[in-house]
Short mmCIF file of N, CA, C and O in Angstrom, two decimals:
data_model
loop_
_atom_site.label_atom_id
_atom_site.label_comp_id
_atom_site.label_asym_id
_atom_site.label_seq_id
_atom_site.Cartn_x
_atom_site.Cartn_y
_atom_site.Cartn_z
N MET Y 260 92.97 65.30 124.70
CA MET Y 260 94.04 66.16 124.53
C MET Y 260 93.57 66.53 123.19
O MET Y 260 93.38 66.36 122.21
N THR Y 261 94.38 68.04 122.26
CA THR Y 261 94.26 68.16 121.32
C THR Y 261 95.54 68.44 120.89
O THR Y 261 96.22 69.40 120.95
N LEU Y 262 95.73 67.76 119.56
CA LEU Y 262 96.90 68.42 119.37
C LEU Y 262 97.11 69.22 118.63
O LEU Y 262 96.28 69.77 117.75
N PRO Y 263 98.26 69.90 117.83
CA PRO Y 263 98.75 70.60 117.39
C PRO Y 263 98.17 70.95 115.42
O PRO Y 263 98.96 69.06 115.56
N PRO Y 264 97.97 71.50 114.98
CA PRO Y 264 97.47 71.12 113.92
C PRO Y 264 98.98 70.44 112.76
O PRO Y 264 100.46 71.65 113.23
N ASN Y 265 99.15 69.97 112.09
CA ASN Y 265 99.84 69.16 111.34
C ASN Y 265 100.93 70.01 110.25
O ASN Y 265 100.05 69.94 109.53
N PRO Y 266 101.58 71.06 109.76
CA PRO Y 266 101.91 72.31 109.22
C PRO Y 266 102.24 71.57 107.59
O PRO Y 266 101.56 71.85 107.22
N ARG Y 267 101.99 69.74 107.73
CA ARG Y 267 102.87 69.48 106.72
C ARG Y 267 101.23 68.99 105.53
O ARG Y 267 101.75 68.36 103.97
N GLN Y 268 100.25 69.20 106.87
CA GLN Y 268 99.46 68.26 105.72
C GLN Y 268 98.29 69.81 105.29
O GLN Y 268 97.99 71.08 107.03
N PRO Y 269 97.27 70.22 104.60
CA PRO Y 269 96.84 71.05 104.23
C PRO Y 269 95.02 70.43 105.39
O PRO Y 269 95.05 70.31 106.10
N SER Y 270 95.01 72.58 105.73
CA SER Y 270 93.79 72.81 106.90
C SER Y 270 93.03 72.09 105.98
O SER Y 270 93.14 72.74 103.94
N SER Y 271 92.15 72.44 106.15
CA SER Y 271 90.07 71.89 106.05
C SER Y 271 89.87 72.44 105.85
O SER Y 271 88.52 73.70 105.42
N ARG Y 272 90.39 74.17 106.45
CA ARG Y 272 90.15 75.03 106.51
C ARG Y 272 89.75 76.81 105.11
O ARG Y 272 91.66 76.77 105.57
N THR Y 273 89.35 76.88 105.02
CA THR Y 273 89.38 77.82 103.76
C THR Y 273 90.00 79.38 104.36
O THR Y 273 88.31 79.42 104.65
N ASP Y 274 90.59 80.40 104.58
CA ASP Y 274 90.23 81.90 105.08
C ASP Y 274 89.65 82.39 103.51
O ASP Y 274 90.60 82.48 102.79
N LYS Y 275 88.97 82.78 103.76
CA LYS Y 275 88.11 83.79 102.32
C LYS Y 275 88.13 85.08 102.45
O LYS Y 275 88.79 85.09 103.99
N GLY Y 276 88.94 86.43 102.04
CA GLY Y 276 88.02 87.66 102.20
C GLY Y 276 86.99 87.89 101.76
O GLY Y 276 86.06 88.10 101.60
N VAL Y 277 86.73 89.56 101.15
CA VAL Y 277 85.66 90.33 101.55
C VAL Y 277 85.61 90.62 100.03
O VAL Y 277 86.33 91.21 99.08
N ARG Y 278 84.80 90.86 99.23
CA ARG Y 278 84.03 90.64 97.80
C ARG Y 278 83.31 91.78 98.33
O ARG Y 278 82.27 91.98 98.96
N GLY Y 279 83.42 93.02 97.37
CA GLY Y 279 82.25 93.93 96.96
C GLY Y 279 82.26 95.17 96.87
O GLY Y 279 82.97 95.04 95.12
N PHE Y 280 81.59 96.28 97.17
CA PHE Y 280 82.06 97.31 95.93
C PHE Y 280 82.61 99.53 96.90
O PHE Y 280 81.48 99.59 97.62
N ASP Y 281 82.90 99.55 96.42
CA ASP Y 281 83.42 101.10 97.23
C ASP Y 281 83.15 102.29 96.37
O ASP Y 281 83.73 102.07 94.52
N LEU Y 282 82.73 103.48 97.27
CA LEU Y 282 83.73 104.26 96.41
C LEU Y 282 84.28 104.97 95.50
O LEU Y 282 85.57 104.98 96.70
N ASP Y 283 84.76 105.72 94.73
CA ASP Y 283 86.47 106.02 93.91
C ASP Y 283 86.14 106.22 93.12
O ASP Y 283 85.37 106.82 92.37
N LEU Y 284 87.01 108.48 94.01
CA LEU Y 284 86.32 109.41 93.65
C LEU Y 284 87.81 109.60 93.16
O LEU Y 284 88.93 109.23 93.87
N HIS Y 285 88.30 109.86 91.37
CA HIS Y 285 88.93 110.37 91.62
C HIS Y 285 88.87 111.61 90.68
O HIS Y 285 88.65 111.85 90.79
N VAL Y 286 90.32 112.52 91.82
CA VAL Y 286 89.54 114.91 91.59
C VAL Y 286 90.41 115.31 90.64
O VAL Y 286 92.64 114.99 91.15
N THR Y 287 90.65 115.50 89.40
CA THR Y 287 92.04 116.34 88.67
C THR Y 287 91.87 118.60 88.66
O THR Y 287 91.00 118.30 88.53
N PHE Y 288 92.85 118.45 89.88
CA PHE Y 288 92.23 119.64 89.80
C PHE Y 288 92.43 120.46 89.18
O PHE Y 288 93.25 120.08 87.93
N ALA Y 289 92.24 122.00 88.80
CA ALA Y 289 92.17 122.57 87.96
C ALA Y 289 93.53 123.32 87.23
O ALA Y 289 94.18 123.37 85.79
N ARG Y 290 94.42 122.87 88.53
CA ARG Y 290 95.97 123.85 88.47
C ARG Y 290 96.28 122.83 89.86
O ARG Y 290 95.87 123.05 90.46
N PRO Y 291 97.08 122.67 89.46
CA PRO Y 291 98.73 121.73 90.73
C PRO Y 291 98.14 122.44 92.00
O PRO Y 291 98.26 123.73 91.88
N LEU Y 292 97.69 121.60 93.55
CA LEU Y 292 97.59 122.86 94.40
C LEU Y 292 98.80 122.68 95.74
O LEU Y 292 98.78 121.51 95.56
N PRO Y 293 98.96 123.37 95.97
CA PRO Y 293 99.86 122.78 97.48
C PRO Y 293 99.02 121.92 98.83
O PRO Y 293 98.57 121.87 98.16
N ARG Y 294 100.05 120.82 98.40
CA ARG Y 294 99.21 119.74 99.50
C ARG Y 294 98.42 120.03 100.55
O ARG Y 294 96.95 119.96 101.06
N GLU Y 295 98.52 121.62 101.57
CA GLU Y 295 98.10 121.76 102.57
C GLU Y 295 96.30 122.09 101.40
O GLU Y 295 95.33 122.26 101.98
N GLU Y 296 96.64 123.27 100.38
CA GLU Y 296 95.79 124.04 99.91
C GLU Y 296 94.03 122.51 99.27
O GLU Y 296 93.20 122.66 99.00
N ALA Y 297 94.87 121.06 98.78
CA ALA Y 297 94.67 120.58 98.10
C ALA Y 297 93.74 119.34 99.19
O ALA Y 297 92.56 118.91 98.93
N LEU Y 298 94.29 119.00 100.83
CA LEU Y 298 94.05 118.74 101.54
C LEU Y 298 92.14 119.13 102.48
O LEU Y 298 91.59 119.47 102.26
N THR Y 299 92.51 120.84 102.02
CA THR Y 299 91.18 121.74 102.12
C THR Y 299 90.18 121.32 101.77
O THR Y 299 89.21 121.70 102.11
N VAL Y 300 90.22 121.48 99.99
CA VAL Y 300 88.96 121.08 99.46
C VAL Y 300 88.58 119.71 100.01
O VAL Y 300 87.61 119.82 99.34
N LEU Y 301 89.88 118.39 99.69
CA LEU Y 301 88.81 117.68 99.96
C LEU Y 301 88.28 117.29 101.07
O LEU Y 301 87.69 116.70 101.63
N ARG Y 302 89.34 117.79 102.08
CA ARG Y 302 87.92 117.92 103.73
C ARG Y 302 86.31 117.74 103.92
O ARG Y 302 86.61 116.52 104.45
N PRO Y 303 85.71 118.43 103.38
CA PRO Y 303 84.70 118.06 103.36
C PRO Y 303 83.45 116.54 102.91
O PRO Y 303 82.99 116.09 103.57
N ALA Y 304 84.97 115.55 102.07
CA ALA Y 304 84.45 114.84 102.00
C ALA Y 304 84.96 113.91 103.08
O ALA Y 304 85.62 113.03 103.22
N GLU Y 305 84.69 114.30 104.84
CA GLU Y 305 84.44 113.18 105.34
C GLU Y 305 84.33 111.65 105.05
O GLU Y 305 83.36 111.57 104.39
N GLY Y 306 85.10 110.23 106.07
CA GLY Y 306 85.46 109.18 106.08
C GLY Y 306 85.57 108.24 105.06
O GLY Y 306 85.42 106.86 105.06
N PHE Y 307 86.32 109.54 104.13
CA PHE Y 307 87.26 108.95 102.77
C PHE Y 307 88.76 108.68 103.10
O PHE Y 307 89.21 109.49 103.64
N THR Y 308 89.30 107.74 102.61
CA THR Y 308 91.11 107.51 102.32
C THR Y 308 90.95 108.45 101.56
O THR Y 308 90.67 107.94 100.76
N VAL Y 309 91.68 109.04 101.06
CA VAL Y 309 92.42 110.32 101.36
C VAL Y 309 93.88 109.82 100.46
O VAL Y 309 95.40 109.88 101.18
N ASP Y 310 94.08 109.12 98.98
CA ASP Y 310 95.23 109.63 98.10
C ASP Y 310 95.83 110.60 97.76
O ASP Y 310 95.27 109.99 96.54
N LEU Y 311 96.77 110.78 97.90
CA LEU Y 311 97.16 113.36 96.71
C LEU Y 311 98.32 112.26 96.06
O LEU Y 311 98.63 111.29 96.75
N TYR Y 312 98.34 112.10 94.85
CA TYR Y 312 99.40 112.62 93.59
C TYR Y 312 99.55 113.40 93.21
O TYR Y 312 98.92 114.03 93.34
N ALA Y 313 100.97 113.17 93.29
CA ALA Y 313 102.74 114.90 93.82
C ALA Y 313 103.89 113.75 92.55
O ALA Y 313 103.47 112.04 92.71
N PRO Y 314 103.56 114.26 91.36
CA PRO Y 314 105.42 113.54 90.97
C PRO Y 314 106.23 113.19 92.09
O PRO Y 314 106.42 113.61 93.64
N HIS Y 315 106.73 111.95 91.63
CA HIS Y 315 107.72 110.87 92.54
C HIS Y 315 109.42 111.87 92.67
O HIS Y 315 109.36 110.80 93.55
N LEU Y 316 109.76 112.92 91.67
CA LEU Y 316 110.99 113.69 91.91
C LEU Y 316 110.37 114.70 92.80
O LEU Y 316 111.60 114.43 93.77
N ASP Y 317 109.33 114.71 93.33
CA ASP Y 317 108.75 116.21 94.06
C ASP Y 317 107.76 115.70 94.66
O ASP Y 317 106.11 116.25 94.64
N PRO Y 318 107.84 114.93 95.82
CA PRO Y 318 106.81 114.44 96.82
C PRO Y 318 105.78 115.01 97.55
O PRO Y 318 104.75 115.21 98.62
N GLY Y 319 106.76 116.19 98.03
CA GLY Y 319 105.61 117.27 98.79
C GLY Y 319 105.57 118.75 98.01
O GLY Y 319 104.97 119.62 98.52
N GLY Y 320 105.29 118.97 97.14
CA GLY Y 320 105.51 119.02 95.21
C GLY Y 320 103.77 119.83 95.19
O GLY Y 320 103.27 119.32 96.55
N PRO Y 321 102.92 120.34 94.13
CA PRO Y 321 101.62 120.27 94.42
C PRO Y 321 101.12 119.61 93.87
O PRO Y 321 102.11 118.41 93.07
N VAL Y 322 100.30 119.47 94.11
CA VAL Y 322 99.12 118.03 94.15
C VAL Y 322 98.27 118.20 92.52
O VAL Y 322 97.24 119.19 92.82
N PRO Y 323 98.72 117.50 91.34
CA PRO Y 323 98.15 117.68 90.54
C PRO Y 323 96.31 116.82 90.66
O PRO Y 323 95.17 116.99 90.30
N SER Y 324 96.47 115.81 91.53
CA SER Y 324 95.21 114.62 91.36
C SER Y 324 94.81 114.02 92.71
O SER Y 324 96.04 114.00 93.34
N ALA Y 325 93.29 113.55 93.25
CA ALA Y 325 93.44 112.70 94.69
C ALA Y 325 92.52 111.30 94.45
O ALA Y 325 92.07 111.69 93.43
N ARG Y 326 92.84 110.77 95.04
CA ARG Y 326 91.62 109.75 95.29
C ARG Y 326 91.54 109.24 96.09
O ARG Y 326 91.77 109.77 96.54
N LEU Y 327 90.02 108.80 96.50
CA LEU Y 327 89.73 109.65 97.50
C LEU Y 327 88.99 107.79 97.11
O LEU Y 327 87.72 107.61 96.90
N THR Y 328 88.72 107.12 98.32
CA THR Y 328 88.37 105.87 98.82
C THR Y 328 87.28 105.25 99.84
O THR Y 328 87.58 106.00 100.93
N GLY Y 329 86.05 104.86 99.30
CA GLY Y 329 84.89 104.42 100.86
C GLY Y 329 83.89 103.25 100.51
O GLY Y 329 83.29 104.02 99.65
N PRO Y 330 83.26 103.43 101.37
CA PRO Y 330 82.22 103.16 101.28
C PRO Y 330 80.92 104.51 101.32
O PRO Y 330 81.57 105.55 101.20
N LEU Y 331 79.77 103.92 100.05
CA LEU Y 331 79.01 105.01 100.13
C LEU Y 331 78.07 105.28 100.64
O LEU Y 331 77.70 104.62 100.63
N ARG Y 332 78.24 106.89 101.30
CA ARG Y 332 76.96 105.87 102.87
C ARG Y 332 75.59 107.10 102.45
O ARG Y 332 74.69 107.10 102.35
N ASP Y 333 76.12 108.20 101.50
CA ASP Y 333 74.75 109.29 101.35
C ASP Y 333 74.94 109.39 99.73
O ASP Y 333 75.51 110.41 99.82
N ARG Y 334 74.06 109.13 99.25
CA ARG Y 334 74.83 109.83 97.88
C ARG Y 334 74.45 110.75 97.30
O ARG Y 334 74.99 112.11 96.69
N GLU Y 335 73.32 111.33 97.93
CA GLU Y 335 73.33 113.18 97.57
C GLU Y 335 74.31 114.41 98.13
O GLU Y 335 74.47 115.35 97.84
N ALA Y 336 74.84 113.63 99.93
CA ALA Y 336 75.08 114.17 100.10
C ALA Y 336 77.50 114.34 98.84
O ALA Y 336 77.61 115.07 99.09
N VAL Y 337 76.70 113.33 98.51
CA VAL Y 337 78.80 113.26 96.93
C VAL Y 337 78.03 113.08 96.28
O VAL Y 337 79.24 114.72 96.01
N ARG Y 338 77.16 113.92 95.17
CA ARG Y 338 76.86 114.24 94.66
C ARG Y 338 76.25 115.76 94.76
O ARG Y 338 77.11 116.87 94.00
N ALA Y 339 76.64 116.16 96.28
CA ALA Y 339 76.80 118.13 96.76
C ALA Y 339 77.99 118.34 96.35
O ALA Y 339 78.56 118.88 96.09
N LEU Y 340 79.23 117.07 97.26
CA LEU Y 340 81.14 117.93 96.60
C LEU Y 340 80.99 117.25 94.94
O LEU Y 340 81.71 117.87 95.52
N LEU Y 341 80.80 116.78 94.32
CA LEU Y 341 81.29 116.72 93.40
C LEU Y 341 80.97 118.15 92.46
O LEU Y 341 81.57 118.23 92.13
N ALA Y 342 79.21 118.48 91.94
CA ALA Y 342 79.27 120.10 92.33
C ALA Y 342 79.74 121.11 93.11
O ALA Y 342 79.98 121.49 92.17
N ALA Y 343 80.03 121.32 94.42
CA ALA Y 343 80.82 121.72 94.88
C ALA Y 343 82.19 121.72 93.66
O ALA Y 343 82.92 123.07 93.57
N TRP Y 344 83.05 121.09 93.87
CA TRP Y 344 83.69 120.68 93.67
C TRP Y 344 83.73 121.34 91.98
O TRP Y 344 85.16 122.03 91.55
N LEU Y 345 83.10 120.97 90.98
CA LEU Y 345 83.70 121.35 89.68
C LEU Y 345 82.85 122.56 89.13
O LEU Y 345 83.43 123.02 88.80
N GLN Y 346 82.34 123.63 90.77
CA GLN Y 346 82.45 124.06 90.24
C GLN Y 346 83.26 125.17 90.66
O GLN Y 346 83.26 126.31 90.27
N GLY Y 347 84.73 124.27 91.59
CA GLY Y 347 85.47 125.38 92.22
C GLY Y 347 86.67 125.19 91.66
O GLY Y 347 87.03 125.21 90.35
N GLU Y 348 87.79 124.30 92.10
CA GLU Y 348 88.88 123.80 92.28
C GLU Y 348 88.77 122.58 90.77
O GLU Y 348 89.97 122.01 90.96
N ALA Y 349 88.36 121.55 91.16
CA ALA Y 349 88.12 120.33 90.01
C ALA Y 349 87.96 120.87 88.43
O ALA Y 349 87.10 121.76 88.04
N ARG Y 350 89.20 120.02 88.14
CA ARG Y 350 88.65 120.18 86.37
C ARG Y 350 87.85 118.99 85.70
O ARG Y 350 87.00 119.90 85.07
N SER Y 351 87.75 117.93 86.53
CA SER Y 351 87.50 116.91 86.36
C SER Y 351 87.03 115.79 87.68
O SER Y 351 88.53 115.36 88.32
N VAL Y 352 86.61 115.14 87.07
CA VAL Y 352 85.80 113.87 88.83
C VAL Y 352 85.56 112.74 87.59
O VAL Y 352 84.17 113.08 86.44
N GLU Y 353 86.17 111.69 88.59
CA GLU Y 353 86.15 110.39 87.97
C GLU Y 353 84.90 109.64 89.19
O GLU Y 353 85.60 109.45 90.16
N VAL Y 354 84.60 109.26 88.94
CA VAL Y 354 83.41 108.63 89.98
C VAL Y 354 82.74 107.69 90.33
O VAL Y 354 82.32 106.60 88.82
N GLY Y 355 82.30 106.43 91.02
CA GLY Y 355 82.03 104.95 90.88
C GLY Y 355 81.82 103.70 91.57
O GLY Y 355 82.75 104.65 92.44
N LEU Y 356 81.60 102.56 91.75
CA LEU Y 356 81.18 102.07 92.49
C LEU Y 356 82.01 100.81 92.08
O LEU Y 356 82.17 100.44 91.06
N HIS Y 357 83.30 100.69 92.66
CA HIS Y 357 84.87 99.98 91.88
C HIS Y 357 83.93 99.10 93.31
O HIS Y 357 84.85 98.13 94.07
N GLY Y 358 84.27 97.88 92.45
CA GLY Y 358 84.62 96.37 91.88
C GLY Y 358 85.92 95.86 93.49
O GLY Y 358 86.55 96.47 92.38
N PHE Y 359 86.45 95.41 93.68
CA PHE Y 359 87.52 95.13 95.13
C PHE Y 359 86.93 93.34 95.36
O PHE Y 359 85.82 92.81 95.94
N LEU Y 360 88.15 93.45 95.81
CA LEU Y 360 88.31 91.29 96.71
C LEU Y 360 89.37 92.25 97.69
O LEU Y 360 90.14 93.06 97.19
N ARG Y 361 89.15 92.24 98.86
CA ARG Y 361 90.31 92.33 100.01
C ARG Y 361 90.49 91.28 100.10
O ARG Y 361 89.54 89.92 101.08
N SER Y 362 91.51 90.90 100.56
CA SER Y 362 91.70 88.94 101.00
C SER Y 362 92.24 89.28 102.29
O SER Y 362 92.06 90.36 103.13
N THR Y 363 92.81 88.29 102.87
CA THR Y 363 92.17 87.98 105.44
C THR Y 363 93.12 88.80 105.18
O THR Y 363 93.12 89.11 106.36
N THR Y 364 94.39 89.50 104.51
CA THR Y 364 95.44 89.63 105.11
C THR Y 364 95.34 90.92 104.62
O THR Y 364 96.31 92.10 105.43
N GLY Y 365 94.66 91.89 104.50
CA GLY Y 365 94.25 93.60 103.66
C GLY Y 365 94.44 93.72 102.36
O GLY Y 365 93.90 95.07 102.22
N ALA Y 366 95.39 93.21 102.19
CA ALA Y 366 96.13 93.67 100.41
C ALA Y 366 94.37 93.59 99.54
O ALA Y 366 93.71 92.04 99.71
N THR Y 367 94.04 94.81 98.95
CA THR Y 367 93.03 94.63 98.35
C THR Y 367 92.96 95.29 97.07
O THR Y 367 94.19 95.07 96.73
N GLU Y 368 92.27 93.89 95.81
CA GLU Y 368 92.69 94.16 94.55
C GLU Y 368 91.25 94.78 93.99
O GLU Y 368 89.63 93.91 94.01
N TRP Y 369 91.61 95.85 92.99
CA TRP Y 369 90.17 96.37 92.47
C TRP Y 369 90.20 95.47 90.95
O TRP Y 369 90.94 95.24 89.94
N MET Y 370 88.29 95.40 90.83
CA MET Y 370 88.36 94.96 89.89
C MET Y 370 88.09 96.41 87.86
O MET Y 370 88.48 97.30 89.01
N PRO Y 371 87.66 95.87 87.05
CA PRO Y 371 87.92 96.06 86.57
C PRO Y 371 87.49 96.83 86.23
O PRO Y 371 85.88 96.51 86.68
N TRP Y 372 87.20 97.76 85.83
CA TRP Y 372 85.21 98.82 85.80
C TRP Y 372 84.36 97.85 84.61
O TRP Y 372 84.85 97.40 83.27
N ARG Y 373 83.52 98.17 84.91
CA ARG Y 373 82.85 97.30 83.65
C ARG Y 373 82.11 98.04 82.28
O ARG Y 373 81.93 97.79 81.29
N ARG Y 374 82.10 99.50 82.45
CA ARG Y 374 81.80 100.89 81.61
C ARG Y 374 82.02 102.04 81.74
O ARG Y 374 81.85 102.10 84.32
N ASN Y 375 82.48 102.68 81.24
CA ASN Y 375 82.53 103.83 81.81
C ASN Y 375 81.33 105.09 80.62
O ASN Y 375 80.66 105.15 79.64
N ALA Y 376 80.47 105.58 82.17
CA ALA Y 376 79.31 106.67 81.19
C ALA Y 376 80.95 108.81 81.93
O ALA Y 376 80.58 108.70 82.81
N VAL Y 377 81.29 108.88 80.01
CA VAL Y 377 80.76 109.93 80.20
C VAL Y 377 79.79 111.22 80.35
O VAL Y 377 78.14 111.12 79.09
N LEU Y 378 80.05 112.67 81.08
CA LEU Y 378 78.60 113.51 81.05
C LEU Y 378 79.52 114.95 81.93
O LEU Y 378 80.51 114.92 82.16
N PRO Y 379 78.64 115.57 81.04
CA PRO Y 379 79.25 116.99 81.35
C PRO Y 379 79.09 117.44 82.28
O PRO Y 379 78.59 116.60 83.35
N ARG Y 380 79.68 118.17 83.06
CA ARG Y 380 80.04 119.06 84.68
C ARG Y 380 78.94 119.96 85.15
O ARG Y 380 79.03 119.10 86.07
N SER Y 381 77.82 119.79 84.59
CA SER Y 381 76.51 119.66 84.42
C SER Y 381 75.85 118.75 85.10
O SER Y 381 74.88 119.10 85.25
N SER Y 382 76.16 118.10 84.25
CA SER Y 382 75.00 116.53 85.20
C SER Y 382 75.61 115.86 86.01
O SER Y 382 75.16 114.42 86.02
N VAL Y 383 75.62 116.41 87.44
CA VAL Y 383 76.39 115.77 88.93
C VAL Y 383 74.75 114.96 88.72
O VAL Y 383 75.03 113.30 89.43
N GLY Y 384 73.77 115.47 89.16
CA GLY Y 384 72.44 114.92 89.75
C GLY Y 384 72.59 113.06 87.77
O GLY Y 384 71.26 112.34 88.97
N SER Y 385 72.26 112.96 86.26
CA SER Y 385 72.86 111.72 86.19
C SER Y 385 73.74 110.70 86.93
O SER Y 385 73.49 109.39 86.77
N VAL Y 386 74.58 110.83 87.81
CA VAL Y 386 75.75 109.86 88.68
C VAL Y 386 74.23 109.84 89.16
O VAL Y 386 73.98 109.12 90.49
N ALA Y 387 74.76 108.10 88.89
CA ALA Y 387 73.54 106.80 88.93
C ALA Y 387 73.98 105.45 89.85
O ALA Y 387 73.25 104.79 90.99
N PHE Y 388 74.87 106.16 90.29
CA PHE Y 388 76.03 104.60 91.95
C PHE Y 388 76.06 103.53 90.81
O PHE Y 388 75.72 102.64 92.48
N GLU Y 389 76.33 103.55 90.24
CA GLU Y 389 76.55 102.01 89.15
C GLU Y 389 76.98 101.10 90.32
O GLU Y 389 78.31 101.77 90.03
N GLU Y 390 77.03 100.08 90.56
CA GLU Y 390 77.78 99.09 90.65
C GLU Y 390 78.26 98.87 88.88
O GLU Y 390 78.21 98.60 88.49
N GLY Y 391 79.87 98.75 89.61
CA GLY Y 391 80.95 98.93 88.56
C GLY Y 391 81.08 100.10 87.27
O GLY Y 391 81.77 99.95 86.17
N VAL Y 392 80.59 101.03 87.31
CA VAL Y 392 80.38 102.29 86.01
C VAL Y 392 80.44 103.65 87.16
O VAL Y 392 80.42 104.15 87.79
N LYS Y 393 82.11 103.94 86.06
CA LYS Y 393 82.88 105.67 86.17
C LYS Y 393 81.94 105.72 85.66
O LYS Y 393 82.44 105.16 84.30
N TYR Y 394 81.99 107.11 85.81
CA TYR Y 394 81.33 108.51 85.83
C TYR Y 394 82.32 108.82 85.37
O TYR Y 394 82.95 109.42 86.48
N VAL Y 395 82.21 109.87 84.21
CA VAL Y 395 83.46 110.81 84.12
C VAL Y 395 82.40 112.16 83.60
O VAL Y 395 81.85 112.91 83.11
N LEU Y 396 83.24 113.17 84.98
CA LEU Y 396 82.29 114.76 84.22
C LEU Y 396 83.31 115.09 84.44
O LEU Y 396 84.63 115.91 85.46
N GLU Y 397 83.35 115.48 82.98
CA GLU Y 397 84.63 116.43 83.03
C GLU Y 397 83.48 118.18 81.88
O GLU Y 397 83.18 118.17 80.95
#
């Protein structure tokens, strides 16, 4: 016969979260875009979670920037996206492999960047995707 665990006794088992690095992209548009147009610009970045940043007072209004997060699958495809955005609708892009701790409940805590590297817009090929390094292309 197995007894149920006693809630007053501490569990000997520790639930551990997940630690790792995700691609973190922050795109600032050259001009605020209508929501649908911003999503159209970002659509080629398949497989990423997209958060549109809009003013709190007008959440349905123009979108000045967006954040995309997710696993880095293809470095060259991401570089091609960055180049296309910087030649088109983006004023600047911040990109890097951002360290995180994700709890067993799903809450994510992002670690501070280890270093920033500021590059000219034309240097997309210099983005090395080093863990903890944020590349700013402007």
